[in-house]
CSV table of C-alpha atoms (C1' of nucleotides) in Angstrom, one decimal:
chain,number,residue,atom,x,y,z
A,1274,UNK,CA,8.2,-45.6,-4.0
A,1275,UNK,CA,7.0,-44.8,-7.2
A,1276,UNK,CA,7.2,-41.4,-8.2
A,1277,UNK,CA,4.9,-39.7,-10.5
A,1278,UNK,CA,5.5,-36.5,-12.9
A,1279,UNK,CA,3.2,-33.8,-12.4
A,1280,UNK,CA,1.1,-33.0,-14.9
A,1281,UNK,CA,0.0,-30.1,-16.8
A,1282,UNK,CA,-3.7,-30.4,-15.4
A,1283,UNK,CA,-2.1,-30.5,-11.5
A,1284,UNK,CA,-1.3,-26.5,-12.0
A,1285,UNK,CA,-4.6,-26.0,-14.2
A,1286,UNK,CA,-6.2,-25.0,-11.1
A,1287,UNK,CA,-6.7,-21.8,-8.4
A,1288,UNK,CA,-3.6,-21.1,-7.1
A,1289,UNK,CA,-4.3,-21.8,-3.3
A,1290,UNK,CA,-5.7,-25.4,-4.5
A,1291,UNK,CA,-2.1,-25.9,-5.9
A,1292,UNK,CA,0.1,-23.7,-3.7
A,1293,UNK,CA,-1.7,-26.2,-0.8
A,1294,UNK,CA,-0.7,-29.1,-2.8
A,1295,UNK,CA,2.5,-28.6,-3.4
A,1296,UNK,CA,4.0,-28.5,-0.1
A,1297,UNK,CA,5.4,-32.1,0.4
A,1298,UNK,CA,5.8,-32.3,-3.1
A,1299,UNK,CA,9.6,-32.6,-5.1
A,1300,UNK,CA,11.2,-30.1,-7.1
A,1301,UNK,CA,13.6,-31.4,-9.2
A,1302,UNK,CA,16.0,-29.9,-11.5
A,1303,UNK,CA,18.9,-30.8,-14.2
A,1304,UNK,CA,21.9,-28.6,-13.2
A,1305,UNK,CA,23.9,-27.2,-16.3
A,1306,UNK,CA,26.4,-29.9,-15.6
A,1307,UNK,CA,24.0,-32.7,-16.2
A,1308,UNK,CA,23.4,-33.7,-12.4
A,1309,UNK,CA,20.1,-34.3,-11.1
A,1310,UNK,CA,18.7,-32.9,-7.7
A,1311,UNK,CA,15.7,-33.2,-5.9
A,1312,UNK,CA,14.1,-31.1,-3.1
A,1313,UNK,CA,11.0,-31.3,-1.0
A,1314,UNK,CA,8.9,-28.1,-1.1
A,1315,UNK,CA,8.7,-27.2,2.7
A,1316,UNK,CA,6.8,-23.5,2.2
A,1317,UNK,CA,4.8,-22.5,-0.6
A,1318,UNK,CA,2.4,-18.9,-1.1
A,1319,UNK,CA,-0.3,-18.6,-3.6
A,1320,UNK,CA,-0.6,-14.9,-5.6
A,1321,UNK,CA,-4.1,-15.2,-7.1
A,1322,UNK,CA,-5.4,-13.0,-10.0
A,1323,UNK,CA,-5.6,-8.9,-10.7
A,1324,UNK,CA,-7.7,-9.0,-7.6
A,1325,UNK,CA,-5.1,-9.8,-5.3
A,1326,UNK,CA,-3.4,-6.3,-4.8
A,1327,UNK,CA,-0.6,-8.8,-3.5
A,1328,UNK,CA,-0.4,-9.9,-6.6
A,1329,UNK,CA,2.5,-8.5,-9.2
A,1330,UNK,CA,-0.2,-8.4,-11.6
A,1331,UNK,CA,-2.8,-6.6,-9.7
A,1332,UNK,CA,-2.2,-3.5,-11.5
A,1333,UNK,CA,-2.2,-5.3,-15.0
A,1334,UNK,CA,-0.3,-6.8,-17.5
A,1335,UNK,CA,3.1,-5.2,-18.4
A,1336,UNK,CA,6.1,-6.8,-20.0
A,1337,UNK,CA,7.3,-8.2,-16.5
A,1338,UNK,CA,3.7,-9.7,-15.5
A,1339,UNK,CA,3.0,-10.7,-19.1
A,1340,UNK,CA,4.2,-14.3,-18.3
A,1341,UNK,CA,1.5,-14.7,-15.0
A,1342,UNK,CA,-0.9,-15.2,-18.3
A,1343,UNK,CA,0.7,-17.9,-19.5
A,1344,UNK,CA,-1.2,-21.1,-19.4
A,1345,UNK,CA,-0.4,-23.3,-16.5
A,1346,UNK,CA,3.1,-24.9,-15.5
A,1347,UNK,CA,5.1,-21.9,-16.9
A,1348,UNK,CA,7.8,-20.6,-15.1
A,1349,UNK,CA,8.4,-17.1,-13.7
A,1350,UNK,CA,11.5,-16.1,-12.2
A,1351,UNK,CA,12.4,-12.9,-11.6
A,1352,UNK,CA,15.3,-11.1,-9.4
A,1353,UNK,CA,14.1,-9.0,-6.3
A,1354,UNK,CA,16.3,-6.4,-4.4
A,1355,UNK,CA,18.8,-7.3,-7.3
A,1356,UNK,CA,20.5,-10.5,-5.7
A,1357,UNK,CA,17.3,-13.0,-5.1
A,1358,UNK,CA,15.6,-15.1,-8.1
A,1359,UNK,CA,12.1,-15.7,-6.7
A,1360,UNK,CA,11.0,-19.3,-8.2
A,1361,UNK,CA,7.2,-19.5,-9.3
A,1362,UNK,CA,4.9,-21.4,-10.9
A,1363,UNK,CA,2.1,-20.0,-13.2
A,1364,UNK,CA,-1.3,-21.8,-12.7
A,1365,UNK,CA,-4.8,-21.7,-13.3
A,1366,UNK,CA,-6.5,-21.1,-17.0
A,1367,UNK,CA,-4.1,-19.2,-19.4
A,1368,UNK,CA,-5.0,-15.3,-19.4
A,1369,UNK,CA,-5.7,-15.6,-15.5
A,1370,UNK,CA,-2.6,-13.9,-13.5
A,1371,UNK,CA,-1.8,-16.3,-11.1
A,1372,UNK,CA,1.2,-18.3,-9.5
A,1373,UNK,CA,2.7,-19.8,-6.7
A,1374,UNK,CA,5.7,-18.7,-4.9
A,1375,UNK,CA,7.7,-21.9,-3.9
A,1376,UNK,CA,9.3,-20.3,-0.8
A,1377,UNK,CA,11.3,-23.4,0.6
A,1378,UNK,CA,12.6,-26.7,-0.1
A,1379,UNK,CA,13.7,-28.9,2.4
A,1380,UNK,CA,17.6,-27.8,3.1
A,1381,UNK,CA,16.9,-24.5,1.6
A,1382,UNK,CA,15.0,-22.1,3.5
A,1383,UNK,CA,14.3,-19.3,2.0
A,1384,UNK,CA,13.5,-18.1,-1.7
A,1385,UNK,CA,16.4,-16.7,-2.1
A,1386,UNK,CA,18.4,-20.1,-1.2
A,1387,UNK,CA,16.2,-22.2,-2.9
A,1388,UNK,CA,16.8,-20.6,-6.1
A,1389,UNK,CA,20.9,-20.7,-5.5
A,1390,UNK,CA,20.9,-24.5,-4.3
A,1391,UNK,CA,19.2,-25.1,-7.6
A,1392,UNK,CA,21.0,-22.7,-10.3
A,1393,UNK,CA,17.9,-21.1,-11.1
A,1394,UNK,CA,18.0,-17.8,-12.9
A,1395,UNK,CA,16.2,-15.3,-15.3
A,1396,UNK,CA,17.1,-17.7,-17.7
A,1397,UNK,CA,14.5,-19.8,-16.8
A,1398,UNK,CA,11.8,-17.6,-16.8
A,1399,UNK,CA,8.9,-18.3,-19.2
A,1400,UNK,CA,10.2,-22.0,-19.6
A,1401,UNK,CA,7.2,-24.6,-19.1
A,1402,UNK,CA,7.4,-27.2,-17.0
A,1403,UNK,CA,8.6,-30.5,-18.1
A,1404,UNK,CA,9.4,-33.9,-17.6
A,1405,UNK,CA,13.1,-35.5,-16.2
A,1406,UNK,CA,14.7,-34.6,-19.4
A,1407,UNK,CA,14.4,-31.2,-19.3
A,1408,UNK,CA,15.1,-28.3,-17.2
A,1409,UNK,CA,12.9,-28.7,-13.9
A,1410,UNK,CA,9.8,-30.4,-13.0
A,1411,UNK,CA,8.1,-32.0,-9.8
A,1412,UNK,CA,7.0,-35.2,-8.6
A,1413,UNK,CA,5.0,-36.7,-6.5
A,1414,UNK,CA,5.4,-39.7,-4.0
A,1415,UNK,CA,1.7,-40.0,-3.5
A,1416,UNK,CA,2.9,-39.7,0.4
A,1417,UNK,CA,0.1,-37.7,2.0
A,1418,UNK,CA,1.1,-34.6,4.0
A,1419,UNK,CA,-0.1,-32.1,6.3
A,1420,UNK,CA,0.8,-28.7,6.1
A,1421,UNK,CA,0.1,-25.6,8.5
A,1422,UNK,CA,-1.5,-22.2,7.0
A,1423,UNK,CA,-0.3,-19.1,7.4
A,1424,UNK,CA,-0.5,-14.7,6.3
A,1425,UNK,CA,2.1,-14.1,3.3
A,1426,UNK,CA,5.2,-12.2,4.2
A,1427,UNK,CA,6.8,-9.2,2.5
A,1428,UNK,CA,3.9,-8.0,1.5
A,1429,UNK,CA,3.3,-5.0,3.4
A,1430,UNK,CA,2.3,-2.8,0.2
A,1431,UNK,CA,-1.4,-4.9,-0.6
A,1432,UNK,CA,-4.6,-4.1,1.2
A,1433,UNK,CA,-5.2,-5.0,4.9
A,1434,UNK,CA,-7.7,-7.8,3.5
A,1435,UNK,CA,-4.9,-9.6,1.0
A,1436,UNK,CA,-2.9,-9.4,3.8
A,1437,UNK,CA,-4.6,-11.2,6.2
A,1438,UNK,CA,-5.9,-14.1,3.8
A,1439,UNK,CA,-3.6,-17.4,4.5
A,1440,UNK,CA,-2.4,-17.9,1.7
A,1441,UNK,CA,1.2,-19.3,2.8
A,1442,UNK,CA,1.3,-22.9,3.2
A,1443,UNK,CA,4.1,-24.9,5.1
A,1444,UNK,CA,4.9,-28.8,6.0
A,1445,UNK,CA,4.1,-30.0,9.3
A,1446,UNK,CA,6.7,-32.0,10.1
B,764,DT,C1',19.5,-3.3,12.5
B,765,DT,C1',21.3,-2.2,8.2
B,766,DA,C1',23.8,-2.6,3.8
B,767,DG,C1',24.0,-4.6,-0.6
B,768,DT,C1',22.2,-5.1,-5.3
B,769,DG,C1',19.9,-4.5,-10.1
B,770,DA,C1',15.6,-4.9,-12.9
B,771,DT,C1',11.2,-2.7,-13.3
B,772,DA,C1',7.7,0.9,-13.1
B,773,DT,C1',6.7,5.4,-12.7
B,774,DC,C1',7.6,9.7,-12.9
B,775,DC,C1',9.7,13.9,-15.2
C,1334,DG,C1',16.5,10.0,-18.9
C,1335,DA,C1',16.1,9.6,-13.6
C,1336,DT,C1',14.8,7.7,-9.3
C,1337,DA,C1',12.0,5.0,-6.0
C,1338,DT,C1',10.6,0.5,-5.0
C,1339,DC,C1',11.1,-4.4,-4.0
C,1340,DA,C1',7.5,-11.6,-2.8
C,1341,DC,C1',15.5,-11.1,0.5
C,1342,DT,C1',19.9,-12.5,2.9
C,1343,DA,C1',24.0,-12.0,5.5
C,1344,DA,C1',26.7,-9.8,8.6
C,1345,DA,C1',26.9,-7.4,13.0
DNA sequence: TTAGTGATATCC
DNA sequence: GATATCACTAAA
C-alpha cells in the first residue's frame, strides 16, 4: 500500500471537514533518537473559530491562542492540568482560529497518552507540519473508513449549543 | 472518587 | 504579584 503525505491544502479546510477526515488516517513522528513511529488516529474533535465558545480562542487572540491563527498544518501543543500535552492541528485559512484535537491513536487512548507514546511536547508547538524528514506528519493509505459522531468531552464551560454540536469523530471498527 | 500538576488568564 | 481554572490520567 502506497502511502501518501498530506498536504498543506488537506488542513486548508473547516475544521469538522478535516477533524472527519482524519480519523483513519496516520500520525507519524521522528522520535529524538531518530526512530520512526506511526499511529492510526482512532478519535479526533474539531474546535472551530471565535464562535465556538468551546473553542480556546473564542474570547480572542492572546499569546497562547496566537498560534490557532496560523495558516493551516501548524501545530499547537499545549499542557493542560500541568501533566497532559494536548496534540492539535491548526486548519482552515490563516487568521481563522481553528484546530483539531487528535484525541486518540490506535494503542493510545487518550490525549494525554497519545502525546507520551509519541514524545510530543511544548517544544513542538507552532512547528508546521512536514514531510518524513522532519518532526511529524500524516499519511494517508487511501483505505476508506467509517467513523461514528459524537458531543465533545471536557467541555462543560461552552454554551449548551457548542456542546451539543458533534463535533468528536471516532473509527468504527 | 479524588489527588496530582503547572502554564495561562484574570483578577487585585 | 496572586489565585482560579483547565480539551486529563492513574490510583483507589
Amino acid at each position: 500500500m502506497q502511502h501518501r503525505i498530506l498536504t498543506r491544502e488537506f488542513f486548508a479546510r473547516e475544521c469538522p471537514e478535516v477533524a472527519a477526515e482524519l480519523v483513519g488516517k496516520w500520525l507519524c513522528r521522528r522520535l529524538p533518537d531518530g526512530e520512526i513511529r506511526r499511529l492510526r488516529i482512532t478519535e479526533t474533535e474539531a474546535y472551530c473559530g471565535e464562535t465556538d465558545t468551546a473553542c480556546h480562542a473564542h474570547k480572542g487572540r492572546t499569546k497562547r491562542t496566537e498560534v490557532l491563527y496560523a495558516p493551516p498544518g501548524v501545530l499547537y501543543v499545549y499542557l493542560c492540568y500541568g501533566i497532559h500535552w494536548m496534540l492539535n492541528i491548526v486548519t482552515g485559512e490563516e487568521d481563522r482560529p481553528q484546530a483539531v484535537l487528535i484525541r486518540a491513536c490506535e494503542g493510545a487512548d487518550g490525549p494525554g497518552k497519545l502525546t507520551k507514546a509519541l514524545s510530543v511536547t511544548g517544544e513542538l508547538n507552532r512547528c508546521t507540519l512536514s514531510d518524513d524528514t522532519g518532526p511529524l506528519w500524516l499519511e494517508e493509505d487511501g483505505l476508506p473508513c467509517a467513523y461514528d459522531t459524537a458531543p465533545r468531552v471536557g467541555i462543560g464551560y461552552a454554551s449548551p449549543e457548542d456542546q451539543a454540536k458533534p463535533w468528536r469523530f471516532i473509527l468504527r471498527t
